[in-house]
Tab-separated table of C-alpha atoms in Angstrom:
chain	number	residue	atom	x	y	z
A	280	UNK	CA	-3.646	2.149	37.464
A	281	UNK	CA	-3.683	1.734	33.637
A	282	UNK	CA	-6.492	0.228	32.088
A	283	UNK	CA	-4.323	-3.204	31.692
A	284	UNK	CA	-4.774	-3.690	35.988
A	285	UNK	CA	-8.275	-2.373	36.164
A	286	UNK	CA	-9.858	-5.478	35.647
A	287	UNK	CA	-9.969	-5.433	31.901
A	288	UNK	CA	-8.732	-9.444	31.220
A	289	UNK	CA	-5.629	-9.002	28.316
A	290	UNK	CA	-6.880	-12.212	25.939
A	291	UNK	CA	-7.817	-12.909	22.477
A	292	UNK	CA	-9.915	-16.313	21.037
A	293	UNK	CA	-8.425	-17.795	17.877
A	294	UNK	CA	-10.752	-20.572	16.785
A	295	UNK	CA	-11.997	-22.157	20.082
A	296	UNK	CA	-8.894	-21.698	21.696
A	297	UNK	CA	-8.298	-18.408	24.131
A	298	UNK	CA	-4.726	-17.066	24.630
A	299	UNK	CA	-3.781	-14.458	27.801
A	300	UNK	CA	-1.971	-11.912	25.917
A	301	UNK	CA	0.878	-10.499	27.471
A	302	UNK	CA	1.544	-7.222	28.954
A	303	UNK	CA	3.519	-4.422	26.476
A	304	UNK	CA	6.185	-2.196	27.088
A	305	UNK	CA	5.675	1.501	27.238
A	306	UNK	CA	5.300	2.711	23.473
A	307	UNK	CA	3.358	3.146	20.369
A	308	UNK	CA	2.357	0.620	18.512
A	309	UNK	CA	1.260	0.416	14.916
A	310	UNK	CA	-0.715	-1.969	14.313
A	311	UNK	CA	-1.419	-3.733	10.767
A	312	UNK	CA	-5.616	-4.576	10.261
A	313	UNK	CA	-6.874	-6.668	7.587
A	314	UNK	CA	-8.308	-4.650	3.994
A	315	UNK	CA	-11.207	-7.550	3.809
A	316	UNK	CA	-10.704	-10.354	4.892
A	317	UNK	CA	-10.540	-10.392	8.925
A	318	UNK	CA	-8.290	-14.113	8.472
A	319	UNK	CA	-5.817	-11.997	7.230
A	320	UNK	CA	-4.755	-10.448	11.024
A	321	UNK	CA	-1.580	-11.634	12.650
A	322	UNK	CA	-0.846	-13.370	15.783
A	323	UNK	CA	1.262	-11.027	17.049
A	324	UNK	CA	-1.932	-7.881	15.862
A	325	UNK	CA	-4.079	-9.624	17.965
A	326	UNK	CA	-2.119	-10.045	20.941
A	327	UNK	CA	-1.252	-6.079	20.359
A	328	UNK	CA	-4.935	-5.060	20.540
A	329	UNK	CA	-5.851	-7.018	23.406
A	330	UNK	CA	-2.690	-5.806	25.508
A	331	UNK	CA	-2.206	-2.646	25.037
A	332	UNK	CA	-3.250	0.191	27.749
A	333	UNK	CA	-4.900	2.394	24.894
A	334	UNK	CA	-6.234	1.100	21.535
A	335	UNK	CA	-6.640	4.562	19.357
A	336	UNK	CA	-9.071	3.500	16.111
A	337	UNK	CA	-9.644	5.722	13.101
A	338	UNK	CA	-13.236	4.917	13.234
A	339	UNK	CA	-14.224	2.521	16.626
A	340	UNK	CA	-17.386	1.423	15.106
A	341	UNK	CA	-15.145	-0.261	12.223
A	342	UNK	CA	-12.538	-1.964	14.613
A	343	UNK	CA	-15.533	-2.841	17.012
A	344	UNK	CA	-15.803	-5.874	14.299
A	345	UNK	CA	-12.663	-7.443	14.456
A	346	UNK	CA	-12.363	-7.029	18.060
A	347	UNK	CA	-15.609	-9.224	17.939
A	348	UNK	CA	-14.131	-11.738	15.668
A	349	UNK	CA	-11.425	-12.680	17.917
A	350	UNK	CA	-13.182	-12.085	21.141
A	351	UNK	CA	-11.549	-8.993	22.424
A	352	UNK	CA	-13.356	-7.045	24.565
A	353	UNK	CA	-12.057	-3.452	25.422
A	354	UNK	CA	-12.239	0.274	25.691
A	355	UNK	CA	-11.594	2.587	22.671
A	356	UNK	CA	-10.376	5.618	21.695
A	357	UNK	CA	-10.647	7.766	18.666
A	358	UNK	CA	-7.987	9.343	16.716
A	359	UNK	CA	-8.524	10.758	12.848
A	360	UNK	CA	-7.664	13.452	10.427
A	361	UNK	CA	-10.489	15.887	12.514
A	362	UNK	CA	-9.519	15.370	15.872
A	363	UNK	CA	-5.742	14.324	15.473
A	364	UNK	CA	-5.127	18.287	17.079
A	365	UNK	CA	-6.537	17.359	20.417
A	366	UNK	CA	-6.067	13.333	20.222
A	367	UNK	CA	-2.700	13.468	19.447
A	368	UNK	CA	-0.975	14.897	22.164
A	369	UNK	CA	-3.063	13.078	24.675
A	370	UNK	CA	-1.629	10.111	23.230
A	371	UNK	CA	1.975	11.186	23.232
A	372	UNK	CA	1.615	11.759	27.072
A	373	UNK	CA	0.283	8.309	27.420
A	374	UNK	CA	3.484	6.936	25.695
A	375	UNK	CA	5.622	9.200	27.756
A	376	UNK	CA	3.625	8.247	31.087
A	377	UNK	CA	4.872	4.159	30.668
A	378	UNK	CA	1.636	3.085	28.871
A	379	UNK	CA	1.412	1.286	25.709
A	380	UNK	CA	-0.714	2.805	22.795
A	381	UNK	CA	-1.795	0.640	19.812
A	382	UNK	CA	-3.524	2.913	16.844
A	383	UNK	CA	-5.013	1.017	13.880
A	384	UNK	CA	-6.542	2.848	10.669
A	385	UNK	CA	-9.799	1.265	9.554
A	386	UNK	CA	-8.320	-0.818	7.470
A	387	UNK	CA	-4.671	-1.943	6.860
A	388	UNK	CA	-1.262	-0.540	7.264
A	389	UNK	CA	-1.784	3.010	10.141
A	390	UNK	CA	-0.090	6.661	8.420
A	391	UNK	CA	-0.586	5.090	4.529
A	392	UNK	CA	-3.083	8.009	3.636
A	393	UNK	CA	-3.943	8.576	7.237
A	394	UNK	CA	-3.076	10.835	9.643
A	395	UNK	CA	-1.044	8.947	12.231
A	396	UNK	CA	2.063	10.376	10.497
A	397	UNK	CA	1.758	13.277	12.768
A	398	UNK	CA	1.436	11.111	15.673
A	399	UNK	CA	4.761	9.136	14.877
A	400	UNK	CA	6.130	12.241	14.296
A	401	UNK	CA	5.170	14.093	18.038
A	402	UNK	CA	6.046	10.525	19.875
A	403	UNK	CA	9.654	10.016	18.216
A	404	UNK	CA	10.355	14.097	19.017
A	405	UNK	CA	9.487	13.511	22.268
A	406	UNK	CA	11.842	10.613	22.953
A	407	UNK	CA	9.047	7.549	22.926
A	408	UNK	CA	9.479	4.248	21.197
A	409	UNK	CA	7.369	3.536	18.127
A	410	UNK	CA	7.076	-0.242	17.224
A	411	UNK	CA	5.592	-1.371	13.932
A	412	UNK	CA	3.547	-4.696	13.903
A	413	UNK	CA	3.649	-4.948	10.409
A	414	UNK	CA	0.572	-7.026	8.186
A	415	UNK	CA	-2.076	-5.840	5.390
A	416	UNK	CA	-1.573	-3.380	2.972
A	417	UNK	CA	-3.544	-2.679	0.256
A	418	UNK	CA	-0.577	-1.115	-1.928
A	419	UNK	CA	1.686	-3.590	-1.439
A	420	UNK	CA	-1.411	-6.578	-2.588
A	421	UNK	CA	-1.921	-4.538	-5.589
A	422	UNK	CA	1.693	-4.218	-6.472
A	423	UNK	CA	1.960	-7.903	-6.180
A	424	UNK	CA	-1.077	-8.878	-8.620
A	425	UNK	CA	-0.490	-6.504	-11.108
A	426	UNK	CA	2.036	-8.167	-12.907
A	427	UNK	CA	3.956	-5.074	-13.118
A	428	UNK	CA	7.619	-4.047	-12.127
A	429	UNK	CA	7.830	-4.266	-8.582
A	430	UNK	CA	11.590	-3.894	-7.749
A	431	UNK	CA	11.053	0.288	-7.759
A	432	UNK	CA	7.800	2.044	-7.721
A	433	UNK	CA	6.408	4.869	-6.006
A	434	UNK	CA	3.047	5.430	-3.984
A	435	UNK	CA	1.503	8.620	-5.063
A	436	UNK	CA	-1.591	8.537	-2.864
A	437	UNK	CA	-4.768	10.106	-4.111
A	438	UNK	CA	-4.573	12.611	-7.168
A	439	UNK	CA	-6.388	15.734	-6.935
A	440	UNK	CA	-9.854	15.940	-7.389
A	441	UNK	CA	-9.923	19.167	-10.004
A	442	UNK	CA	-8.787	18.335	-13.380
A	443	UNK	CA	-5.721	20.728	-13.852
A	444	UNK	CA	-4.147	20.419	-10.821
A	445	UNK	CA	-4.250	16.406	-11.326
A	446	UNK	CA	-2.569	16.960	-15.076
A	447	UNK	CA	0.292	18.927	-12.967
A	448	UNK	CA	0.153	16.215	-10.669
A	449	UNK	CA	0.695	13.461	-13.149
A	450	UNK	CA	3.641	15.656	-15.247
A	451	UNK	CA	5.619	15.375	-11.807
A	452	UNK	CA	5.617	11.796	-11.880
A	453	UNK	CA	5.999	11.526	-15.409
A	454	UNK	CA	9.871	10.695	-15.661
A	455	UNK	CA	9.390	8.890	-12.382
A	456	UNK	CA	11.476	5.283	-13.326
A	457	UNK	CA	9.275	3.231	-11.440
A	458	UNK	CA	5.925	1.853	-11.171
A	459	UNK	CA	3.154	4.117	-9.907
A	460	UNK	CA	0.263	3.052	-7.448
A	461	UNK	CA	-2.716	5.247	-6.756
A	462	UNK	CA	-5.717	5.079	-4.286
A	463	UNK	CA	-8.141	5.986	-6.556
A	464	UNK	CA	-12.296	7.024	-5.978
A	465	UNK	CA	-14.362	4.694	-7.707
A	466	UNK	CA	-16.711	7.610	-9.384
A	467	UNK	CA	-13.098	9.231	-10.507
A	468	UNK	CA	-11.570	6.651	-11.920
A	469	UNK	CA	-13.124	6.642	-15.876
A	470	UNK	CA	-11.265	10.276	-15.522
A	471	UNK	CA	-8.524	9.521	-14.100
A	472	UNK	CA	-7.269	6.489	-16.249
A	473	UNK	CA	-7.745	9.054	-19.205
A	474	UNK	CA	-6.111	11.749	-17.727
A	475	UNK	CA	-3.007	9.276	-16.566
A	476	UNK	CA	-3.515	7.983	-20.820
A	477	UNK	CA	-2.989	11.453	-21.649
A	478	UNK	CA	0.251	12.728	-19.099
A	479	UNK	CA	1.990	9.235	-18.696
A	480	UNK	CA	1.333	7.907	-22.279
A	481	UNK	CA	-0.827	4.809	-22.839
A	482	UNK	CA	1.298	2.195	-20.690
A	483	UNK	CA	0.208	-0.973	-19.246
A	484	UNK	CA	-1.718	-0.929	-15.641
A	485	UNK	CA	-3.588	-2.601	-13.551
A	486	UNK	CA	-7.076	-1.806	-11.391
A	487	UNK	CA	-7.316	-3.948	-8.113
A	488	UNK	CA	-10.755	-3.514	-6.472
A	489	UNK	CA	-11.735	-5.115	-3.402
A	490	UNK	CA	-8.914	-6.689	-2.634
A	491	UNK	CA	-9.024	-9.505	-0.424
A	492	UNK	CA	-13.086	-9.393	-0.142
A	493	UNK	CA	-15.545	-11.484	-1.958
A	494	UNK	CA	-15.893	-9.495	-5.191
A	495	UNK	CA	-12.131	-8.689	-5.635
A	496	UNK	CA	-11.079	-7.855	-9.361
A	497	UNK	CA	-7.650	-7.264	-11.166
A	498	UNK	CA	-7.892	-5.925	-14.576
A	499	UNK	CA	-4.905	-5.376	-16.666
A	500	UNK	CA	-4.313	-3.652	-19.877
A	501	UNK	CA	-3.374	-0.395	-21.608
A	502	UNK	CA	-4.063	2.707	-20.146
A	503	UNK	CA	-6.282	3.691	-22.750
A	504	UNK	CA	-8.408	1.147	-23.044
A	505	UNK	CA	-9.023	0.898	-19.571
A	506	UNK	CA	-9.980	4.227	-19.018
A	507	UNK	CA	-12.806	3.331	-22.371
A	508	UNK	CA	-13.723	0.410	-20.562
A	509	UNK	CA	-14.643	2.270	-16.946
A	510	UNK	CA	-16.212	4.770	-18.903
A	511	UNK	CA	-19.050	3.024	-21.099
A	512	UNK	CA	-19.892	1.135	-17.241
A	513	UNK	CA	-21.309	1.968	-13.989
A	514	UNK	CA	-19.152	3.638	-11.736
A	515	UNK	CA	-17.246	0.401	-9.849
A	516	UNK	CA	-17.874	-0.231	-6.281
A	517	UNK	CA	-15.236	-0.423	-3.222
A	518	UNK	CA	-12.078	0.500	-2.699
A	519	UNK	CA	-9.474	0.714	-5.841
A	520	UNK	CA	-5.692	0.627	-6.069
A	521	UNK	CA	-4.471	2.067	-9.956
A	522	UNK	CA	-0.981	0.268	-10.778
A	523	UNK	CA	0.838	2.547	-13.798
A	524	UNK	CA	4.009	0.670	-15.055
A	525	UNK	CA	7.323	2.910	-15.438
A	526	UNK	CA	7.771	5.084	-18.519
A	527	UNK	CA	7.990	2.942	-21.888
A	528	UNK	CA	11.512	4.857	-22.543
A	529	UNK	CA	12.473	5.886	-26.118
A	530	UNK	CA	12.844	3.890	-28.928
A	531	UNK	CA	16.335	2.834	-29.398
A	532	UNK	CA	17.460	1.598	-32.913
A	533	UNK	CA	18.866	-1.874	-33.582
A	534	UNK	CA	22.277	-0.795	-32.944
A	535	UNK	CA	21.557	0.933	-29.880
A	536	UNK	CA	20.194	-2.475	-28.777
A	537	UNK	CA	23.563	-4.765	-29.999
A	538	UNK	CA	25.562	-1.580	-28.089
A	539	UNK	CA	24.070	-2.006	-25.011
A	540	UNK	CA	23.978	-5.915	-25.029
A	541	UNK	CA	28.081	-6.061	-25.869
A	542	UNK	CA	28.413	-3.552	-23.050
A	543	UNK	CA	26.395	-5.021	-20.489
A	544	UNK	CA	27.573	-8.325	-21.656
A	545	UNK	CA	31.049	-7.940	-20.869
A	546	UNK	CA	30.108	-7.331	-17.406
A	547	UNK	CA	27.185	-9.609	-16.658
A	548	UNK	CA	26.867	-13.003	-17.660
A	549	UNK	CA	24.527	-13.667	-20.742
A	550	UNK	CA	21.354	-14.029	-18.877
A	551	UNK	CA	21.895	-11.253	-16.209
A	552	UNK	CA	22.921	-8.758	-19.346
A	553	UNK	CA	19.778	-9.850	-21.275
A	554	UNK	CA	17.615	-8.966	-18.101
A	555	UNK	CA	19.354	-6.034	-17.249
A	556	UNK	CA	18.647	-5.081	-21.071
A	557	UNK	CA	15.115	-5.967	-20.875
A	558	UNK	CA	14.772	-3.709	-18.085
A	559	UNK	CA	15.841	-0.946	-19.922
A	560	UNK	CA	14.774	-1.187	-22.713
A	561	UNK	CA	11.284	-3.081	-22.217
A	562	UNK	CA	12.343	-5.451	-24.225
A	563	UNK	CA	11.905	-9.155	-23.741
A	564	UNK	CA	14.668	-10.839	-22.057
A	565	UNK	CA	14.012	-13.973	-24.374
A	566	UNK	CA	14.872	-12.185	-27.324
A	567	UNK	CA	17.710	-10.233	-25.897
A	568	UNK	CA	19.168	-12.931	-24.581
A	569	UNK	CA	18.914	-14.399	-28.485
A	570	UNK	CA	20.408	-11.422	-30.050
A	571	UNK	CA	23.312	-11.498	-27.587
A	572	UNK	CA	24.255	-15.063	-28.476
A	573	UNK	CA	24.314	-14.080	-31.968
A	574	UNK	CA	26.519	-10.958	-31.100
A	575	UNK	CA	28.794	-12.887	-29.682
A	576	UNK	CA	29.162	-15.604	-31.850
A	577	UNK	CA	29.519	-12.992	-34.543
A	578	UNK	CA	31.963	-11.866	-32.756
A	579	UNK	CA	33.748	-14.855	-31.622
């Protein structure tokens, strides 16, 4: 008997209002937990956690308190980066046995910097199912706030603690044409904003701390004075996301600028060519878009 037909009742309390949650089918489920704020779980999590056979947890002590909030009351199990060896394959059997497995990290999206990778990785090669329930994600929030580029950009995780090897680090993603996003330390960050200054050159980026909780803070600007800013002030609290805009490109001359307008121009219509422009040059589209008109009514 799995734990489901034990006696274990399958519901979760939303409000006042209790909901049976319904039995899953055999497979792993990755489950989406809020960053903060616990109002930020879905339905459909909920129902997950409450139903499953097997709820692995990063750290149960930490899941313990949403369980609480929504009045689920259950067995857990644990499975992190020091006993994934000897968790892991207990959970793959599980899977392969007909029992569903939900595994949460402590907080947001499971396998972003965690290692449940490895588990996805032993389930899928042994022919189970792996289901995403998708939700928070501290990355993604950041992205969003920053008011930087978000239709490419690349998650580079945490940079290496030691000094050289996080120079090397940041030369690798120097030509990257995208927007960068880092989990960050809060006592490495004054260093790391200067080192990223130094490598990436001083372009705009933003620092999202405590996203979604009650002291939550986005501050934008240069590089370089950032990194002078977190470095005359107490070392910041919680957890950070670093967003690094893509490279500022090279400085094209005026007739570079007309080239490229005419050429994209005769593809594109006027405002599409002025934004494709913009985003390759870092220009502003307003402007472009101005110079083009001129072009062609030079031209016309």
């Amino acid at each position: 008997m799995t734990e489901n037909h034990a006696g274990r009742e399958r519901s979760y309390v939303v409000g006042q209002a209790v909901f049976a949650a319904r039995p899953l089918p055999p497979a792993l489920y990755l489950v989406a937990t809020p960053i903060g704020n616990l109002s930020d779980i879905t339905i459909r999590a909920l129902e997950t956690l409450a139903a499953a056979d097997i709820l692995a947890c990063e750290d149960t002590r930490v899941t313990r308190v949403l369980l609480s909030r929504y009045g689920i009351s259950r067995r857990m199990t644990a499975y992190h980066e020091h006993n994934a060896a000897q968790a892991g394959p207990k959970l793959v059997e599980a899977v392969l046995a007909g029992k569903s497995v939900a595994l949460v990290s402590d907080a947001g999206t499971p396998l972003v910097s965690d290692p449940g990778y490895r588990l996805v990785e032993e389930v899928v090669a042994a022919g189970g199912a792996v289901v995403p329930i998708p939700g928070p994600s501290a990355l993604l929030a950041a992205l969003t706030a920053s008011g930087l580029p978000s239709d490419t950009f690349l998650f580079a995780g945490f940079l290496p603690a030691k000094a050289g090897q996080r120079k090397t680090r940041l030369e690798e993603l120097k030509a990257v044409p995208a927007t960068l996003l880092f989990y960050e330390s809060p006592r490495r960050l004054a260093e790391a904003l200067a080192a990223m200054a130094e490598v990436l050159g001083d372009r705009p980026a933003a620092i999202c701390r405590e996203l979604t909780k009650t002291f939550e803070e986005v501050r934008r600007g240069p590089l370089a004075a950032l990194a002078g800013a977190y470095a005359q002030e107490d070392t910041p609290r919680g957890e950070i996301v670093v967003c690094v805009g893509p490279p500022l490109g090279r400085q094209e001359t005026a007739e570079d600028v007309d080239a490229l307008l005419l050429s994209l121009g005769a593809e594109l219509g006027a405002s599409k060519a002025a934004a494709e422009a913009a985003r390759m040059t870092g220009g502003r589209k307003a402007d472009l878009y101005r110079r083009l008109m001129e072009l062609k009514g030079d031209g016309g």
